[in-house]
PDB file of C-alpha atoms in Angstrom:
ATOM      1  CA  ARG K 135     -26.981  -4.260   0.225  1.00  0.00           C
ATOM      2  CA  ALA K 136     -23.722  -2.558   1.140  1.00  0.00           C
ATOM      3  CA  THR K 137     -23.059   0.865  -0.318  1.00  0.00           C
ATOM      4  CA  ALA K 138     -19.871   2.891  -0.198  1.00  0.00           C
ATOM      5  CA  ILE K 139     -21.474   5.202   2.378  1.00  0.00           C
ATOM      6  CA  GLY K 140     -22.470   2.209   4.489  1.00  0.00           C
ATOM      7  CA  VAL K 141     -18.936   0.829   4.376  1.00  0.00           C
ATOM      8  CA  ILE K 142     -17.488   4.226   5.286  1.00  0.00           C
ATOM      9  CA  ALA K 143     -19.862   4.540   8.224  1.00  0.00           C
ATOM     10  CA  ALA K 144     -18.876   1.059   9.374  1.00  0.00           C
ATOM     11  CA  MET K 145     -15.159   1.917   9.284  1.00  0.00           C
ATOM     12  CA  ASN K 146     -14.495   2.873  12.850  1.00  0.00           C
ATOM     13  CA  ILE K 147     -11.181   4.227  14.033  1.00  0.00           C
ATOM     14  CA  LYS K 148     -10.102   0.869  15.494  1.00  0.00           C
ATOM     15  CA  LEU K 149     -10.577  -0.822  12.114  1.00  0.00           C
ATOM     16  CA  ILE K 150      -8.722   1.983  10.340  1.00  0.00           C
ATOM     17  CA  LYS K 151      -5.843   1.723  12.821  1.00  0.00           C
ATOM     18  CA  THR K 152      -5.649  -2.027  12.214  1.00  0.00           C
ATOM     19  CA  LEU K 153      -5.638  -1.499   8.443  1.00  0.00           C
ATOM     20  CA  PHE K 154      -2.689   0.892   8.645  1.00  0.00           C
ATOM     21  CA  TYR K 155      -0.770  -1.260  11.145  1.00  0.00           C
ATOM     22  CA  VAL K 156      -1.144  -4.170   8.709  1.00  0.00           C
ATOM     23  CA  GLY K 157      -0.070  -1.871   5.872  1.00  0.00           C
ATOM     24  CA  ALA K 158       3.019  -0.878   7.849  1.00  0.00           C
ATOM     25  CA  LEU K 159       3.935  -4.537   8.425  1.00  0.00           C
ATOM     26  CA  TYR K 160       3.200  -5.502   4.796  1.00  0.00           C
ATOM     27  CA  ASP K 161       5.292  -2.770   3.192  1.00  0.00           C
ATOM     28  CA  GLY K 162       7.914  -3.032   5.931  1.00  0.00           C
ATOM     29  CA  PHE K 163       8.293  -6.766   5.342  1.00  0.00           C
ATOM     30  CA  PHE K 164       8.760  -6.357   1.591  1.00  0.00           C
ATOM     31  CA  GLY K 165      11.115  -3.441   2.194  1.00  0.00           C
ATOM     32  CA  VAL K 166      13.336  -5.475   4.495  1.00  0.00           C
ATOM     33  CA  MET K 167      13.254  -8.457   2.126  1.00  0.00           C
ATOM     34  CA  GLY K 168      14.159  -6.234  -0.826  1.00  0.00           C
ATOM     35  CA  ILE K 169      17.167  -4.866   1.014  1.00  0.00           C
ATOM     36  CA  LEU K 170      18.452  -8.065   2.598  1.00  0.00           C
ATOM     37  CA  SER K 171      17.613 -10.487  -0.202  1.00  0.00           C
ATOM     38  CA  PRO K 172      17.066  -8.456  -3.365  1.00  0.00           C
ATOM     39  CA  ASN K 173      17.202 -11.414  -5.766  1.00  0.00           C
ATOM     40  CA  LEU K 174      15.087 -13.877  -3.763  1.00  0.00           C
ATOM     41  CA  ALA K 175      11.761 -13.204  -5.522  1.00  0.00           C
ATOM     42  CA  PHE K 176      13.416 -13.315  -8.931  1.00  0.00           C
ATOM     43  CA  GLU K 177      14.955 -16.693  -8.095  1.00  0.00           C
ATOM     44  CA  LEU K 178      11.685 -18.110  -6.706  1.00  0.00           C
ATOM     45  CA  PHE K 179       9.688 -17.064  -9.765  1.00  0.00           C
ATOM     46  CA  GLU K 180      12.490 -17.798 -12.238  1.00  0.00           C
ATOM     47  CA  VAL K 181      12.537 -14.237 -13.548  1.00  0.00           C
ATOM     48  CA  VAL K 182      15.737 -12.590 -14.747  1.00  0.00           C
ATOM     49  CA  PRO K 183      16.717  -9.989 -12.129  1.00  0.00           C
ATOM     50  CA  PRO K 184      17.764  -6.447 -13.042  1.00  0.00           C
ATOM     51  CA  ASN K 185      21.444  -5.952 -13.818  1.00  0.00           C
ATOM     52  CA  HIS K 186      22.100  -4.272 -10.453  1.00  0.00           C
ATOM     53  CA  VAL K 187      20.614  -4.910  -6.986  1.00  0.00           C
ATOM     54  CA  GLY K 188      20.228  -1.163  -6.471  1.00  0.00           C
ATOM     55  CA  TYR K 189      17.213  -1.284  -8.796  1.00  0.00           C
ATOM     56  CA  VAL K 190      15.514  -3.464  -6.187  1.00  0.00           C
ATOM     57  CA  GLN K 191      16.994  -1.996  -3.033  1.00  0.00           C
ATOM     58  CA  PHE K 192      15.991   1.609  -3.711  1.00  0.00           C
ATOM     59  CA  PRO K 193      12.267   0.755  -4.096  1.00  0.00           C
ATOM     60  CA  ALA K 194      12.688  -1.430  -0.990  1.00  0.00           C
ATOM     61  CA  ILE K 195      13.875   1.625   0.933  1.00  0.00           C
ATOM     62  CA  LEU K 196      10.818   3.510  -0.348  1.00  0.00           C
ATOM     63  CA  LEU K 197       8.612   0.691   0.970  1.00  0.00           C
ATOM     64  CA  LEU K 198      10.255   1.075   4.388  1.00  0.00           C
ATOM     65  CA  ILE K 199       9.540   4.809   4.299  1.00  0.00           C
ATOM     66  CA  PHE K 200       5.900   4.167   3.369  1.00  0.00           C
ATOM     67  CA  GLY K 201       5.716   1.486   6.054  1.00  0.00           C
ATOM     68  CA  ALA K 202       6.869   4.057   8.618  1.00  0.00           C
ATOM     69  CA  MET K 203       4.247   6.478   7.310  1.00  0.00           C
ATOM     70  CA  PHE K 204       1.509   3.850   7.580  1.00  0.00           C
ATOM     71  CA  TYR K 205       2.605   3.217  11.160  1.00  0.00           C
ATOM     72  CA  ARG K 206       2.341   6.945  11.846  1.00  0.00           C
ATOM     73  CA  ILE K 207      -1.173   7.019  10.367  1.00  0.00           C
ATOM     74  CA  ALA K 208      -2.158   3.995  12.464  1.00  0.00           C
ATOM     75  CA  THR K 209      -1.187   5.740  15.698  1.00  0.00           C
ATOM     76  CA  ASN K 210      -3.773   8.488  15.076  1.00  0.00           C
ATOM     77  CA  PRO K 211      -5.688   8.210  11.782  1.00  0.00           C
ATOM     78  CA  VAL K 212      -7.717  11.398  12.244  1.00  0.00           C
ATOM     79  CA  ALA K 213      -4.743  13.599  13.146  1.00  0.00           C
ATOM     80  CA  ASN K 214      -2.605  12.029  10.389  1.00  0.00           C
ATOM     81  CA  ARG K 215      -5.366  11.999   7.770  1.00  0.00           C
ATOM     82  CA  ASP K 216      -3.306  14.279   5.535  1.00  0.00           C
ATOM     83  CA  LEU K 217      -0.809  11.416   4.994  1.00  0.00           C
ATOM     84  CA  ILE K 218      -3.397   8.930   3.706  1.00  0.00           C
ATOM     85  CA  PRO K 219      -3.481  10.337   0.118  1.00  0.00           C
ATOM     86  CA  TYR K 220       0.235   9.522  -0.200  1.00  0.00           C
ATOM     87  CA  GLY K 221      -0.552   5.889   0.620  1.00  0.00           C
ATOM     88  CA  ILE K 222      -3.396   5.996  -1.892  1.00  0.00           C
ATOM     89  CA  ALA K 223      -0.978   7.334  -4.505  1.00  0.00           C
ATOM     90  CA  LEU K 224       1.482   4.513  -3.784  1.00  0.00           C
ATOM     91  CA  LYS K 225      -1.224   1.902  -4.286  1.00  0.00           C
ATOM     92  CA  VAL K 226      -2.519   3.595  -7.475  1.00  0.00           C
ATOM     93  CA  GLY K 227       1.041   3.765  -8.800  1.00  0.00           C
ATOM     94  CA  TYR K 228       1.900   0.135  -8.192  1.00  0.00           C
ATOM     95  CA  SER K 229      -1.378  -1.527  -9.138  1.00  0.00           C
ATOM     96  CA  GLY K 230      -1.875   0.864 -12.071  1.00  0.00           C
ATOM     97  CA  MET K 231       1.565   0.117 -13.466  1.00  0.00           C
ATOM     98  CA  VAL K 232       1.188  -3.636 -13.146  1.00  0.00           C
ATOM     99  CA  PHE K 233      -2.307  -3.697 -14.675  1.00  0.00           C
ATOM    100  CA  TYR K 234      -1.218  -1.397 -17.510  1.00  0.00           C
ATOM    101  CA  TYR K 235       1.638  -3.710 -18.466  1.00  0.00           C
ATOM    102  CA  MET K 236      -0.528  -6.770 -17.924  1.00  0.00           C
ATOM    103  CA  LEU K 237      -2.962  -5.417 -20.525  1.00  0.00           C
ATOM    104  CA  THR K 238      -0.354  -4.140 -22.982  1.00  0.00           C
ATOM    105  CA  SER K 239       3.118  -5.624 -23.338  1.00  0.00           C
ATOM    106  CA  GLY K 240       2.993  -8.172 -20.520  1.00  0.00           C
ATOM    107  CA  ILE K 241       4.665  -8.466 -17.133  1.00  0.00           C
ATOM    108  CA  PRO K 242       6.006 -11.443 -15.155  1.00  0.00           C
ATOM    109  CA  GLY K 243       3.269 -13.057 -13.083  1.00  0.00           C
ATOM    110  CA  MET K 244       5.233 -12.551  -9.855  1.00  0.00           C
ATOM    111  CA  TRP K 245       4.008  -8.926  -9.762  1.00  0.00           C
ATOM    112  CA  VAL K 246       0.288  -9.564 -10.335  1.00  0.00           C
ATOM    113  CA  PRO K 247      -0.933 -10.915  -6.956  1.00  0.00           C
ATOM    114  CA  TRP K 248       0.568  -7.900  -5.165  1.00  0.00           C
ATOM    115  CA  ALA K 249      -1.196  -5.563  -7.606  1.00  0.00           C
ATOM    116  CA  TRP K 250      -4.556  -7.126  -6.737  1.00  0.00           C
ATOM    117  CA  ILE K 251      -3.771  -6.818  -3.025  1.00  0.00           C
ATOM    118  CA  ASP K 252      -2.778  -3.182  -3.516  1.00  0.00           C
ATOM    119  CA  LEU K 253      -5.988  -2.517  -5.444  1.00  0.00           C
ATOM    120  CA  VAL K 254      -8.057  -3.794  -2.505  1.00  0.00           C
ATOM    121  CA  VAL K 255      -5.918  -1.814  -0.055  1.00  0.00           C
ATOM    122  CA  LEU K 256      -6.308   1.263  -2.272  1.00  0.00           C
ATOM    123  CA  VAL K 257     -10.099   1.065  -1.913  1.00  0.00           C
ATOM    124  CA  LEU K 258      -9.775   0.595   1.858  1.00  0.00           C
ATOM    125  CA  PHE K 259      -7.405   3.577   2.101  1.00  0.00           C
ATOM    126  CA  VAL K 260      -9.876   5.773   0.195  1.00  0.00           C
ATOM    127  CA  LEU K 261     -12.684   4.654   2.487  1.00  0.00           C
ATOM    128  CA  SER K 262     -10.460   5.313   5.513  1.00  0.00           C
ATOM    129  CA  TRP K 263      -9.585   8.770   4.245  1.00  0.00           C
ATOM    130  CA  ARG K 264     -13.260   9.583   3.817  1.00  0.00           C
ATOM    131  CA  ALA K 265     -14.173   8.105   7.206  1.00  0.00           C
ATOM    132  CA  THR K 266     -11.452  10.035   9.039  1.00  0.00           C
ATOM    133  CA  GLY K 267     -12.718  13.233   7.438  1.00  0.00           C
ATOM    134  CA  THR K 268     -16.184  12.461   8.765  1.00  0.00           C
ATOM    135  CA  SER K 269     -14.737  11.709  12.223  1.00  0.00           C
ATOM    136  CA  ALA K 270     -12.763  14.949  12.203  1.00  0.00           C
ATOM    137  CA  GLN K 271     -15.826  16.952  11.191  1.00  0.00           C
ATOM    138  CA  GLN K 272     -17.930  15.306  13.894  1.00  0.00           C
ATOM    139  CA  ALA K 273     -15.253  15.996  16.530  1.00  0.00           C
ATOM    140  CA  ALA K 274     -15.000  19.643  15.438  1.00  0.00           C
ATOM    141  CA  GLN K 275     -18.763  20.094  15.801  1.00  0.00           C
ATOM    142  CA  THR K 276     -18.864  18.818  19.391  1.00  0.00           C
TER     143      THR K 276
END
């Protein structure tokens, strides 16, 4: 039976690096797509786009910034551990907002799969943050 402590112990630095490299690519991809083709997702899902592309492009720029931060974390997760809570906050913000509107007034379905992905990533980021703290403590004691 897997426990949170068991999962944390199993999260080695190589796995954490991979997680954050994937996070950098994921957010970077959606950032680039939001800048270059801001109405594409709205067209694919037949959802009315906002009245100005800037409402899509600004969050896309934020995704690029977070993607760069995730890349930075991936290069040295223990040394850059202090950045991980910002990634956690991003994932809480997005998935929390989508699930809130899903349960209250409704939200187009195009947003929901990404909220579930971000919820899973949120848990993995928390586990990574805890594991890098353990690694840092172990390194300091040796």
